[in-house]
PDB file of C-alpha atoms in Angstrom:
ATOM      1  CA  MET R 177       0.000   0.000   0.000  1.00 45.00           C
ATOM      2  CA  PRO R 178       1.490   3.407  -0.946  1.00 52.00           C
ATOM      3  CA  THR R 179       2.045   5.930   1.814  1.00 72.00           C
ATOM      4  CA  ARG R 180      -1.065   8.004   2.293  1.00 90.00           C
ATOM      5  CA  PRO R 181      -1.200  11.718   3.072  1.00 96.00           C
ATOM      6  CA  ASP R 182      -0.659  12.840   6.649  1.00 96.00           C
ATOM      7  CA  TYR R 183      -3.633  12.342   8.989  1.00 98.00           C
ATOM      8  CA  SER R 184      -5.011  15.022  11.297  1.00 98.00           C
ATOM      9  CA  LEU R 185      -8.124  15.592  13.430  1.00 98.00           C
ATOM     10  CA  LEU R 186     -10.791  18.279  13.711  1.00 98.00           C
ATOM     11  CA  GLU R 187     -12.486  18.635  17.096  1.00 97.00           C
ATOM     12  CA  LEU R 188     -15.736  20.421  17.969  1.00 93.00           C
ATOM     13  CA  ALA R 189     -15.579  19.436  21.642  1.00 94.00           C
ATOM     14  CA  SER R 190     -19.062  17.951  21.301  1.00 95.00           C
ATOM     15  CA  VAL R 191     -20.903  17.565  24.604  1.00 96.00           C
ATOM     16  CA  ARG R 192     -22.525  14.216  25.286  1.00 96.00           C
ATOM     17  CA  GLU R 193     -26.102  14.514  26.479  1.00 93.00           C
ATOM     18  CA  GLY R 194     -25.906  14.791  30.277  1.00 92.00           C
ATOM     19  CA  ASP R 195     -22.146  15.485  30.433  1.00 96.00           C
ATOM     20  CA  SER R 196     -20.595  18.716  31.651  1.00 96.00           C
ATOM     21  CA  VAL R 197     -18.339  20.920  29.538  1.00 96.00           C
ATOM     22  CA  GLY R 198     -15.502  20.087  31.951  1.00 96.00           C
ATOM     23  CA  THR R 199     -15.923  16.355  31.287  1.00 97.00           C
ATOM     24  CA  THR R 200     -16.127  17.035  27.553  1.00 97.00           C
ATOM     25  CA  LEU R 201     -12.874  18.996  27.504  1.00 97.00           C
ATOM     26  CA  SER R 202     -11.132  16.341  29.598  1.00 97.00           C
ATOM     27  CA  ASN R 203     -12.195  13.770  27.009  1.00 97.00           C
ATOM     28  CA  SER R 204     -10.952  16.043  24.202  1.00 97.00           C
ATOM     29  CA  ALA R 205      -7.535  16.277  25.835  1.00 98.00           C
ATOM     30  CA  ALA R 206      -7.328  12.483  26.205  1.00 98.00           C
ATOM     31  CA  TYR R 207      -8.373  12.155  22.559  1.00 98.00           C
ATOM     32  CA  ALA R 208      -5.616  14.576  21.486  1.00 98.00           C
ATOM     33  CA  ARG R 209      -2.972  12.757  23.528  1.00 98.00           C
ATOM     34  CA  HIS R 210      -3.942   9.455  21.927  1.00 98.00           C
ATOM     35  CA  ALA R 211      -3.802  11.031  18.468  1.00 98.00           C
ATOM     36  CA  GLU R 212      -0.313  12.297  19.251  1.00 98.00           C
ATOM     37  CA  GLU R 213       0.820   8.818  20.317  1.00 98.00           C
ATOM     38  CA  LEU R 214      -0.458   7.437  17.007  1.00 97.00           C
ATOM     39  CA  GLY R 215       1.372  10.014  14.889  1.00 97.00           C
ATOM     40  CA  PHE R 216      -1.471  12.272  13.797  1.00 98.00           C
ATOM     41  CA  LYS R 217      -0.025  15.554  12.543  1.00 98.00           C
ATOM     42  CA  ARG R 218      -2.523  18.186  13.738  1.00 98.00           C
ATOM     43  CA  PHE R 219      -5.372  18.637  16.171  1.00 98.00           C
ATOM     44  CA  TRP R 220      -7.580  21.563  15.222  1.00 98.00           C
ATOM     45  CA  LEU R 221     -10.540  23.060  17.086  1.00 97.00           C
ATOM     46  CA  ALA R 222     -13.522  24.683  15.397  1.00 94.00           C
ATOM     47  CA  GLU R 223     -15.225  27.933  16.398  1.00 93.00           C
ATOM     48  CA  HIS R 224     -18.995  27.847  16.940  1.00 89.00           C
ATOM     49  CA  HIS R 225     -21.242  30.081  19.026  1.00 89.00           C
ATOM     50  CA  ASN R 226     -24.689  29.759  20.586  1.00 89.00           C
ATOM     51  CA  MET R 227     -24.877  26.027  19.855  1.00 90.00           C
ATOM     52  CA  GLU R 228     -25.941  23.818  22.744  1.00 92.00           C
ATOM     53  CA  GLY R 229     -23.786  20.711  22.553  1.00 93.00           C
ATOM     54  CA  ILE R 230     -20.697  22.381  21.030  1.00 94.00           C
ATOM     55  CA  SER R 231     -18.156  23.720  23.536  1.00 94.00           C
ATOM     56  CA  SER R 232     -15.397  25.067  21.260  1.00 93.00           C
ATOM     57  CA  SER R 233     -16.511  28.715  21.221  1.00 92.00           C
ATOM     58  CA  ALA R 234     -13.382  30.055  22.999  1.00 94.00           C
ATOM     59  CA  THR R 235     -11.132  28.473  20.387  1.00 96.00           C
ATOM     60  CA  SER R 236      -7.801  30.054  21.329  1.00 96.00           C
ATOM     61  CA  VAL R 237      -8.310  29.112  24.998  1.00 97.00           C
ATOM     62  CA  LEU R 238      -8.897  25.475  24.029  1.00 97.00           C
ATOM     63  CA  ILE R 239      -5.893  25.466  21.720  1.00 98.00           C
ATOM     64  CA  GLY R 240      -3.738  26.499  24.680  1.00 98.00           C
ATOM     65  CA  HIS R 241      -5.320  23.813  26.858  1.00 97.00           C
ATOM     66  CA  ILE R 242      -4.740  21.035  24.290  1.00 98.00           C
ATOM     67  CA  ALA R 243      -1.220  22.217  23.478  1.00 98.00           C
ATOM     68  CA  GLY R 244      -0.429  22.175  27.194  1.00 98.00           C
ATOM     69  CA  GLN R 245      -1.737  18.613  27.485  1.00 97.00           C
ATOM     70  CA  THR R 246       0.376  17.358  24.551  1.00 98.00           C
ATOM     71  CA  GLU R 247       4.010  17.594  23.479  1.00 98.00           C
ATOM     72  CA  THR R 248       4.534  17.314  19.736  1.00 97.00           C
ATOM     73  CA  ILE R 249       1.254  17.381  17.783  1.00 98.00           C
ATOM     74  CA  ARG R 250       0.452  20.684  16.048  1.00 98.00           C
ATOM     75  CA  VAL R 251      -2.591  22.398  17.540  1.00 98.00           C
ATOM     76  CA  GLY R 252      -4.637  25.053  15.824  1.00 98.00           C
ATOM     77  CA  SER R 253      -7.933  26.522  14.721  1.00 97.00           C
ATOM     78  CA  GLY R 254     -10.191  24.920  12.185  1.00 95.00           C
ATOM     79  CA  GLY R 255     -10.937  27.675  12.203  1.00 89.00           C
ATOM     80  CA  VAL R 256     -11.114  31.097  13.741  1.00 94.00           C
ATOM     81  CA  MET R 257     -14.115  32.810  12.128  1.00 90.00           C
ATOM     82  CA  LEU R 258     -12.423  36.088  11.306  1.00 90.00           C
ATOM     83  CA  PRO R 259     -15.556  38.236  10.845  1.00 87.00           C
ATOM     84  CA  ASN R 260     -16.142  37.781  14.594  1.00 88.00           C
ATOM     85  CA  HIS R 261     -12.784  39.183  15.701  1.00 90.00           C
ATOM     86  CA  PRO R 262     -10.498  42.189  15.249  1.00 91.00           C
ATOM     87  CA  PRO R 263      -7.325  40.907  13.542  1.00 94.00           C
ATOM     88  CA  LEU R 264      -5.156  42.538  16.225  1.00 96.00           C
ATOM     89  CA  VAL R 265      -6.818  40.445  18.958  1.00 96.00           C
ATOM     90  CA  ILE R 266      -6.282  37.216  16.981  1.00 97.00           C
ATOM     91  CA  ALA R 267      -2.659  38.161  16.275  1.00 97.00           C
ATOM     92  CA  GLU R 268      -2.053  38.736  19.991  1.00 97.00           C
ATOM     93  CA  GLN R 269      -3.792  35.497  20.988  1.00 98.00           C
ATOM     94  CA  PHE R 270      -1.952  33.334  18.481  1.00 98.00           C
ATOM     95  CA  GLY R 271       1.310  35.174  19.015  1.00 98.00           C
ATOM     96  CA  THR R 272       0.973  34.293  22.697  1.00 98.00           C
ATOM     97  CA  LEU R 273       0.179  30.658  21.863  1.00 98.00           C
ATOM     98  CA  GLU R 274       3.182  30.442  19.523  1.00 98.00           C
ATOM     99  CA  SER R 275       5.392  31.943  22.237  1.00 98.00           C
ATOM    100  CA  LEU R 276       4.177  29.314  24.712  1.00 98.00           C
ATOM    101  CA  TYR R 277       4.308  26.361  22.283  1.00 98.00           C
ATOM    102  CA  PRO R 278       6.903  27.257  19.614  1.00 98.00           C
ATOM    103  CA  GLY R 279       6.505  25.590  16.231  1.00 97.00           C
ATOM    104  CA  ARG R 280       3.237  23.855  17.152  1.00 98.00           C
ATOM    105  CA  ILE R 281       0.487  26.415  16.466  1.00 98.00           C
ATOM    106  CA  ASP R 282      -1.628  26.795  13.298  1.00 98.00           C
ATOM    107  CA  LEU R 283      -4.057  29.615  12.527  1.00 98.00           C
ATOM    108  CA  GLY R 284      -6.844  28.423  10.252  1.00 97.00           C
ATOM    109  CA  LEU R 285      -9.218  31.198   9.174  1.00 96.00           C
ATOM    110  CA  GLY R 286     -12.803  31.076   7.979  1.00 93.00           C
ATOM    111  CA  ARG R 287     -14.993  33.878   6.636  1.00 88.00           C
ATOM    112  CA  ALA R 288     -18.336  32.614   7.975  1.00 76.00           C
ATOM    113  CA  PRO R 289     -19.566  33.747  11.402  1.00 65.00           C
ATOM    114  CA  GLY R 290     -19.970  30.188  12.714  1.00 57.00           C
ATOM    115  CA  THR R 291     -23.326  31.138  14.190  1.00 63.00           C
ATOM    116  CA  ASP R 292     -26.654  32.850  13.530  1.00 68.00           C
ATOM    117  CA  PRO R 293     -27.117  36.574  12.659  1.00 71.00           C
ATOM    118  CA  VAL R 294     -28.395  37.515  16.136  1.00 76.00           C
ATOM    119  CA  THR R 295     -25.355  35.955  17.808  1.00 70.00           C
ATOM    120  CA  ALA R 296     -23.061  37.524  15.208  1.00 68.00           C
ATOM    121  CA  ARG R 297     -24.383  40.933  16.295  1.00 72.00           C
ATOM    122  CA  ALA R 298     -23.808  39.962  19.935  1.00 71.00           C
ATOM    123  CA  LEU R 299     -20.153  39.361  19.032  1.00 70.00           C
ATOM    124  CA  ARG R 300     -20.010  43.119  18.261  1.00 60.00           C
ATOM    125  CA  ARG R 301     -18.691  42.864  14.704  1.00 56.00           C
ATOM    126  CA  GLU R 302     -21.924  43.824  12.962  1.00 59.00           C
ATOM    127  CA  GLY R 303     -21.469  45.387   9.545  1.00 54.00           C
ATOM    128  CA  LEU R 304     -17.880  44.205   9.047  1.00 58.00           C
ATOM    129  CA  GLY R 305     -18.687  40.712   7.830  1.00 62.00           C
ATOM    130  CA  ALA R 306     -17.245  38.431   5.213  1.00 64.00           C
ATOM    131  CA  GLU R 307     -16.739  41.144   2.588  1.00 76.00           C
ATOM    132  CA  GLN R 308     -13.806  42.431   4.640  1.00 87.00           C
ATOM    133  CA  PHE R 309     -12.209  38.976   4.883  1.00 90.00           C
ATOM    134  CA  PRO R 310      -9.351  39.481   2.356  1.00 93.00           C
ATOM    135  CA  GLU R 311      -8.306  42.735   4.035  1.00 94.00           C
ATOM    136  CA  ASP R 312      -8.481  41.128   7.488  1.00 93.00           C
ATOM    137  CA  VAL R 313      -6.309  38.216   6.311  1.00 95.00           C
ATOM    138  CA  ALA R 314      -3.734  40.649   4.932  1.00 95.00           C
ATOM    139  CA  ARG R 315      -3.809  42.614   8.192  1.00 95.00           C
ATOM    140  CA  LEU R 316      -3.227  39.431  10.191  1.00 96.00           C
ATOM    141  CA  GLN R 317      -0.324  38.424   7.975  1.00 95.00           C
ATOM    142  CA  SER R 318       1.224  41.840   8.540  1.00 95.00           C
ATOM    143  CA  LEU R 319       0.677  41.761  12.309  1.00 97.00           C
ATOM    144  CA  LEU R 320       2.261  38.295  12.628  1.00 97.00           C
ATOM    145  CA  GLY R 321       5.151  39.184  10.330  1.00 95.00           C
ATOM    146  CA  PRO R 322       8.313  41.126  11.125  1.00 94.00           C
ATOM    147  CA  LEU R 323       7.911  44.602  12.603  1.00 91.00           C
ATOM    148  CA  GLN R 324       8.287  47.325   9.982  1.00 90.00           C
ATOM    149  CA  PRO R 325       9.930  50.753  10.475  1.00 91.00           C
ATOM    150  CA  GLY R 326       7.328  53.237  11.644  1.00 89.00           C
ATOM    151  CA  GLN R 327       4.675  50.560  12.258  1.00 90.00           C
ATOM    152  CA  SER R 328       2.139  52.170  14.571  1.00 93.00           C
ATOM    153  CA  VAL R 329      -0.018  49.147  15.513  1.00 94.00           C
ATOM    154  CA  LYS R 330       1.937  46.143  16.753  1.00 94.00           C
ATOM    155  CA  ALA R 331       0.821  42.749  18.005  1.00 93.00           C
ATOM    156  CA  ILE R 332       2.822  42.144  21.178  1.00 94.00           C
ATOM    157  CA  PRO R 333       3.165  39.137  21.410  1.00 96.00           C
ATOM    158  CA  GLY R 334       2.611  38.264  17.767  1.00 95.00           C
ATOM    159  CA  ALA R 335       4.967  40.349  15.671  1.00 95.00           C
ATOM    160  CA  GLY R 336       7.666  38.212  14.121  1.00 95.00           C
ATOM    161  CA  THR R 337       6.113  34.893  15.144  1.00 97.00           C
ATOM    162  CA  ASN R 338       4.943  34.141  11.576  1.00 95.00           C
ATOM    163  CA  VAL R 339       2.275  31.729  12.830  1.00 97.00           C
ATOM    164  CA  PRO R 340       1.276  29.662   9.764  1.00 97.00           C
ATOM    165  CA  ILE R 341      -2.016  30.958   8.352  1.00 97.00           C
ATOM    166  CA  TRP R 342      -4.404  28.609   6.556  1.00 98.00           C
ATOM    167  CA  LEU R 343      -7.559  29.527   4.690  1.00 97.00           C
ATOM    168  CA  LEU R 344     -10.574  27.270   5.218  1.00 96.00           C
ATOM    169  CA  GLY R 345     -13.541  27.025   2.919  1.00 93.00           C
ATOM    170  CA  SER R 346     -16.548  25.134   1.628  1.00 91.00           C
ATOM    171  CA  SER R 347     -16.813  26.953  -1.726  1.00 89.00           C
ATOM    172  CA  LEU R 348     -14.530  28.269  -4.454  1.00 93.00           C
ATOM    173  CA  TYR R 349     -14.021  31.706  -2.867  1.00 93.00           C
ATOM    174  CA  SER R 350     -11.431  30.774  -0.240  1.00 94.00           C
ATOM    175  CA  ALA R 351      -9.744  28.370  -2.657  1.00 96.00           C
ATOM    176  CA  GLN R 352      -9.136  31.288  -5.028  1.00 96.00           C
ATOM    177  CA  LEU R 353      -7.989  33.602  -2.225  1.00 96.00           C
ATOM    178  CA  ALA R 354      -5.642  30.975  -0.737  1.00 97.00           C
ATOM    179  CA  ALA R 355      -4.128  30.390  -4.184  1.00 98.00           C
ATOM    180  CA  MET R 356      -3.691  34.112  -4.805  1.00 97.00           C
ATOM    181  CA  ARG R 357      -2.065  34.695  -1.402  1.00 96.00           C
ATOM    182  CA  GLY R 358       0.106  31.568  -1.532  1.00 97.00           C
ATOM    183  CA  LEU R 359      -1.426  30.067   1.621  1.00 98.00           C
ATOM    184  CA  PRO R 360      -2.264  26.467   2.538  1.00 98.00           C
ATOM    185  CA  TYR R 361      -5.922  25.578   2.003  1.00 98.00           C
ATOM    186  CA  ALA R 362      -8.332  23.259   3.812  1.00 97.00           C
ATOM    187  CA  PHE R 363     -11.685  22.245   2.314  1.00 97.00           C
ATOM    188  CA  ALA R 364     -14.593  21.460   4.649  1.00 94.00           C
ATOM    189  CA  GLY R 365     -15.701  18.188   3.097  1.00 92.00           C
ATOM    190  CA  HIS R 366     -16.981  17.015   6.478  1.00 92.00           C
ATOM    191  CA  PHE R 367     -20.105  19.150   6.086  1.00 89.00           C
ATOM    192  CA  ALA R 368     -20.051  20.591   2.537  1.00 88.00           C
ATOM    193  CA  PRO R 369     -18.807  17.850   0.227  1.00 88.00           C
ATOM    194  CA  ARG R 370     -20.354  19.008  -3.047  1.00 89.00           C
ATOM    195  CA  LEU R 371     -17.535  21.200  -4.411  1.00 92.00           C
ATOM    196  CA  TYR R 372     -14.475  19.470  -2.969  1.00 95.00           C
ATOM    197  CA  ARG R 373     -12.946  18.370  -6.294  1.00 95.00           C
ATOM    198  CA  GLU R 374     -13.533  21.688  -8.006  1.00 96.00           C
ATOM    199  CA  ALA R 375     -12.298  23.817  -5.077  1.00 96.00           C
ATOM    200  CA  LEU R 376      -9.097  21.817  -4.641  1.00 97.00           C
ATOM    201  CA  ARG R 377      -8.465  21.925  -8.403  1.00 97.00           C
ATOM    202  CA  VAL R 378      -9.004  25.710  -8.505  1.00 97.00           C
ATOM    203  CA  TYR R 379      -6.565  26.082  -5.621  1.00 98.00           C
ATOM    204  CA  ARG R 380      -3.801  24.031  -7.258  1.00 97.00           C
ATOM    205  CA  ASP R 381      -4.286  25.488 -10.745  1.00 97.00           C
ATOM    206  CA  ASN R 382      -4.087  29.096  -9.544  1.00 98.00           C
ATOM    207  CA  PHE R 383      -1.524  28.840  -6.736  1.00 98.00           C
ATOM    208  CA  GLN R 384       1.085  31.619  -6.560  1.00 98.00           C
ATOM    209  CA  PRO R 385       4.169  31.011  -4.375  1.00 97.00           C
ATOM    210  CA  SER R 386       4.623  33.201  -1.301  1.00 95.00           C
ATOM    211  CA  ASP R 387       7.081  33.725   1.544  1.00 91.00           C
ATOM    212  CA  GLN R 388       5.055  31.221   3.601  1.00 91.00           C
ATOM    213  CA  LEU R 389       4.591  28.527   0.956  1.00 96.00           C
ATOM    214  CA  ALA R 390       6.531  27.689  -2.206  1.00 97.00           C
ATOM    215  CA  ALA R 391       4.071  25.117  -3.573  1.00 97.00           C
ATOM    216  CA  PRO R 392       0.364  24.419  -3.009  1.00 98.00           C
ATOM    217  CA  TYR R 393      -0.571  22.465   0.113  1.00 98.00           C
ATOM    218  CA  ALA R 394      -4.149  21.238   0.387  1.00 98.00           C
ATOM    219  CA  MET R 395      -6.061  19.453   3.118  1.00 98.00           C
ATOM    220  CA  LEU R 396      -9.467  17.792   2.894  1.00 98.00           C
ATOM    221  CA  ALA R 397     -11.661  17.310   5.973  1.00 97.00           C
ATOM    222  CA  VAL R 398     -13.883  14.223   5.943  1.00 98.00           C
ATOM    223  CA  PRO R 399     -16.094  12.466   8.509  1.00 98.00           C
ATOM    224  CA  ALA R 400     -15.076   8.965   9.605  1.00 98.00           C
ATOM    225  CA  VAL R 401     -16.590   6.216  11.756  1.00 98.00           C
ATOM    226  CA  PRO R 402     -13.877   3.567  12.206  1.00 98.00           C
ATOM    227  CA  ALA R 403     -14.888   0.424  14.104  1.00 98.00           C
ATOM    228  CA  ASP R 404     -13.945  -3.227  14.500  1.00 97.00           C
ATOM    229  CA  SER R 405     -16.706  -4.331  12.113  1.00 97.00           C
ATOM    230  CA  MET R 406     -18.994  -2.816   9.520  1.00 97.00           C
ATOM    231  CA  ASP R 407     -22.036  -3.608  11.653  1.00 97.00           C
ATOM    232  CA  GLU R 408     -20.554  -1.792  14.640  1.00 98.00           C
ATOM    233  CA  ALA R 409     -19.602   1.177  12.474  1.00 98.00           C
ATOM    234  CA  ARG R 410     -23.153   1.465  11.136  1.00 97.00           C
ATOM    235  CA  PHE R 411     -24.447   1.386  14.714  1.00 98.00           C
ATOM    236  CA  LEU R 412     -21.954   3.984  15.985  1.00 98.00           C
ATOM    237  CA  ALA R 413     -22.680   6.273  13.021  1.00 98.00           C
ATOM    238  CA  THR R 414     -26.227   6.863  14.250  1.00 98.00           C
ATOM    239  CA  THR R 415     -24.800   9.289  16.815  1.00 97.00           C
ATOM    240  CA  SER R 416     -23.701  11.662  14.046  1.00 96.00           C
ATOM    241  CA  TYR R 417     -26.947  11.069  12.130  1.00 97.00           C
ATOM    242  CA  GLN R 418     -28.944  12.189  15.156  1.00 97.00           C
ATOM    243  CA  ARG R 419     -26.795  15.268  15.637  1.00 95.00           C
ATOM    244  CA  ILE R 420     -26.985  16.392  12.009  1.00 96.00           C
ATOM    245  CA  LEU R 421     -30.732  15.782  12.070  1.00 97.00           C
ATOM    246  CA  ALA R 422     -30.942  18.034  15.141  1.00 96.00           C
ATOM    247  CA  LEU R 423     -28.917  20.679  13.275  1.00 94.00           C
ATOM    248  CA  PHE R 424     -31.390  20.644  10.384  1.00 95.00           C
ATOM    249  CA  ARG R 425     -34.295  20.906  12.814  1.00 96.00           C
ATOM    250  CA  GLY R 426     -32.744  23.773  14.785  1.00 93.00           C
ATOM    251  CA  GLN R 427     -32.501  21.663  17.934  1.00 95.00           C
ATOM    252  CA  PRO R 428     -29.650  21.386  20.495  1.00 94.00           C
ATOM    253  CA  LEU R 429     -26.646  19.453  19.190  1.00 94.00           C
ATOM    254  CA  TRP R 430     -25.949  17.151  22.139  1.00 95.00           C
ATOM    255  CA  MET R 431     -24.170  13.919  21.225  1.00 96.00           C
ATOM    256  CA  ARG R 432     -26.702  11.153  21.768  1.00 97.00           C
ATOM    257  CA  PRO R 433     -26.098   7.426  22.227  1.00 97.00           C
ATOM    258  CA  PRO R 434     -26.205   5.312  19.073  1.00 98.00           C
ATOM    259  CA  VAL R 435     -29.451   3.547  18.213  1.00 97.00           C
ATOM    260  CA  GLU R 436     -30.188   0.246  16.488  1.00 96.00           C
ATOM    261  CA  SER R 437     -32.229   1.971  13.789  1.00 95.00           C
ATOM    262  CA  MET R 438     -32.984   5.515  12.636  1.00 96.00           C
ATOM    263  CA  ASN R 439     -36.402   4.395  11.428  1.00 95.00           C
ATOM    264  CA  GLY R 440     -38.994   6.583  13.062  1.00 93.00           C
ATOM    265  CA  LEU R 441     -36.405   9.235  13.965  1.00 96.00           C
ATOM    266  CA  TRP R 442     -36.233  10.807  10.507  1.00 96.00           C
ATOM    267  CA  ASN R 443     -38.398  10.969   7.415  1.00 96.00           C
ATOM    268  CA  ALA R 444     -37.235  10.161   3.884  1.00 96.00           C
ATOM    269  CA  GLY R 445     -36.359  13.766   3.070  1.00 96.00           C
ATOM    270  CA  GLU R 446     -34.378  14.220   6.264  1.00 96.00           C
ATOM    271  CA  LYS R 447     -32.523  10.954   5.674  1.00 97.00           C
ATOM    272  CA  ALA R 448     -31.522  12.126   2.193  1.00 96.00           C
ATOM    273  CA  SER R 449     -30.348  15.481   3.551  1.00 96.00           C
ATOM    274  CA  VAL R 450     -28.216  13.835   6.251  1.00 96.00           C
ATOM    275  CA  GLN R 451     -26.702  11.466   3.689  1.00 95.00           C
ATOM    276  CA  ASP R 452     -25.876  14.400   1.380  1.00 95.00           C
ATOM    277  CA  PHE R 453     -24.230  16.197   4.307  1.00 95.00           C
ATOM    278  CA  LEU R 454     -22.094  13.089   4.949  1.00 96.00           C
ATOM    279  CA  ALA R 455     -21.407  12.202   1.323  1.00 94.00           C
ATOM    280  CA  LEU R 456     -17.667  11.836   2.011  1.00 96.00           C
ATOM    281  CA  GLN R 457     -18.106   9.791   5.190  1.00 97.00           C
ATOM    282  CA  LEU R 458     -15.689   6.875   5.651  1.00 98.00           C
ATOM    283  CA  LEU R 459     -17.278   4.049   7.591  1.00 97.00           C
ATOM    284  CA  GLY R 460     -16.335   0.527   8.624  1.00 97.00           C
ATOM    285  CA  ASP R 461     -13.426  -1.630   9.706  1.00 97.00           C
ATOM    286  CA  ALA R 462      -9.850  -1.136   8.523  1.00 96.00           C
ATOM    287  CA  ASP R 463     -10.372  -3.095   5.282  1.00 96.00           C
ATOM    288  CA  ALA R 464     -13.460  -1.103   4.381  1.00 97.00           C
ATOM    289  CA  LEU R 465     -11.751   2.158   5.258  1.00 97.00           C
ATOM    290  CA  ASN R 466      -8.783   1.244   3.066  1.00 96.00           C
ATOM    291  CA  ARG R 467     -11.055   0.663   0.080  1.00 96.00           C
ATOM    292  CA  GLN R 468     -12.946   3.901   0.696  1.00 97.00           C
ATOM    293  CA  LEU R 469      -9.726   5.864   1.130  1.00 97.00           C
ATOM    294  CA  ASP R 470      -8.357   4.464  -2.122  1.00 95.00           C
ATOM    295  CA  THR R 471     -11.502   5.596  -3.932  1.00 95.00           C
ATOM    296  CA  LEU R 472     -11.425   9.049  -2.347  1.00 95.00           C
ATOM    297  CA  LEU R 473      -7.744   9.663  -3.001  1.00 95.00           C
ATOM    298  CA  ALA R 474      -8.124   8.548  -6.600  1.00 93.00           C
ATOM    299  CA  SER R 475     -10.604  11.389  -7.083  1.00 91.00           C
ATOM    300  CA  VAL R 476      -8.541  14.279  -5.734  1.00 94.00           C
ATOM    301  CA  GLU R 477      -4.959  15.341  -4.970  1.00 94.00           C
ATOM    302  CA  VAL R 478      -4.471  16.274  -1.312  1.00 97.00           C
ATOM    303  CA  ASP R 479      -1.455  16.588   0.948  1.00 97.00           C
ATOM    304  CA  GLU R 480      -3.310  15.868   4.176  1.00 98.00           C
ATOM    305  CA  LEU R 481      -6.595  14.393   5.413  1.00 98.00           C
ATOM    306  CA  MET R 482      -8.345  15.805   8.480  1.00 98.00           C
ATOM    307  CA  PHE R 483     -10.969  13.575  10.083  1.00 98.00           C
ATOM    308  CA  THR R 484     -13.984  14.339  12.221  1.00 97.00           C
ATOM    309  CA  VAL R 485     -14.869  11.318  14.353  1.00 97.00           C
ATOM    310  CA  ASP R 486     -18.278  11.604  16.037  1.00 96.00           C
ATOM    311  CA  ILE R 487     -18.483   8.585  18.309  1.00 97.00           C
ATOM    312  CA  TYR R 488     -20.448   8.728  21.554  1.00 97.00           C
ATOM    313  CA  ASP R 489     -18.281   6.564  23.827  1.00 97.00           C
ATOM    314  CA  PRO R 490     -14.917   8.293  24.528  1.00 97.00           C
ATOM    315  CA  VAL R 491     -13.125   4.931  24.808  1.00 98.00           C
ATOM    316  CA  LYS R 492     -14.507   3.725  21.474  1.00 98.00           C
ATOM    317  CA  ARG R 493     -13.664   7.111  19.972  1.00 98.00           C
ATOM    318  CA  ARG R 494     -10.013   6.758  20.956  1.00 98.00           C
ATOM    319  CA  HIS R 495     -10.013   3.155  19.694  1.00 98.00           C
ATOM    320  CA  ALA R 496     -11.356   4.449  16.386  1.00 98.00           C
ATOM    321  CA  LEU R 497      -8.086   6.348  16.014  1.00 98.00           C
ATOM    322  CA  ASP R 498      -6.164   3.069  16.352  1.00 97.00           C
ATOM    323  CA  ILE R 499      -8.153   1.665  13.437  1.00 97.00           C
ATOM    324  CA  LEU R 500      -7.766   4.826  11.402  1.00 97.00           C
ATOM    325  CA  ALA R 501      -4.027   5.056  12.018  1.00 96.00           C
ATOM    326  CA  ALA R 502      -3.593   1.463  10.802  1.00 95.00           C
ATOM    327  CA  THR R 503      -4.824   2.527   7.350  1.00 95.00           C
ATOM    328  CA  ARG R 504      -1.824   4.775   6.847  1.00 90.00           C
ATOM    329  CA  SER R 505       1.427   2.989   6.056  1.00 66.00           C
ATOM    330  CA  ASP R 506       4.730   4.235   7.412  1.00 42.00           C
TER     331      ASP R 506
END
């Protein structure tokens, strides 16, 4: 088997129904440590707000917590939703993180708010929005770069740290911007699979080298449910089905225990919508995952795969990483 791209993980710090946020974050740290032991390259945390069941709203705080609980794995944002934040604040936060954990911090940026319009206004960035995203990215690059003569606004810490900036996206827009700026690019195939081939092709075809990156570097995020058997994987996957169904219905996003059957929990239209959402899902034992990975990687050129693993039982979730890691040859 040829060597596959590097493997990484995306974490939403999903709260199990009935668990506390403290328990959830303890489980996330154990999950990250296990990923590090298995050789996963990165552990990224997403930014969401006003979502019951998702506890990764204070993304930079969690990045510091996970980095402090691990030793070598890169830790970063997947991503910081830049319309919510002044670039200077993000530069200071990530400059501090890079100072504490040198060479281990990534700054992934998204241009969506990661929430609803009412909450976006509560974040006090109303009116600045996604249309300012390219300028905000450029400002962040400048703030994290070397200090310039006469520079009046400085990120302290931050200046000169050159924290690697990634652009994240689920459409062609960020692919084009990442290519133009010479930045690494991550496509959100774990929830928006439709344009993954086209976006990654646009990125590679239009890439312009930069001081940060000489050649294109692309990552694809995909959902995965690794298990010891296909039957167990199908059972465990019902946790993510229930959560995505709740998302579509505007309900709280608690992680719920798996069920023997989704019959009666969704209608035909909802089932189709959930399946479309998870079109890139990898599911099964190691043999099945190998076949699915071969098919996926034959369809697109990527340098790294980032997995979301929504499994209810924390022990089974960590074991799923054992199975996943076995699909990548040394």
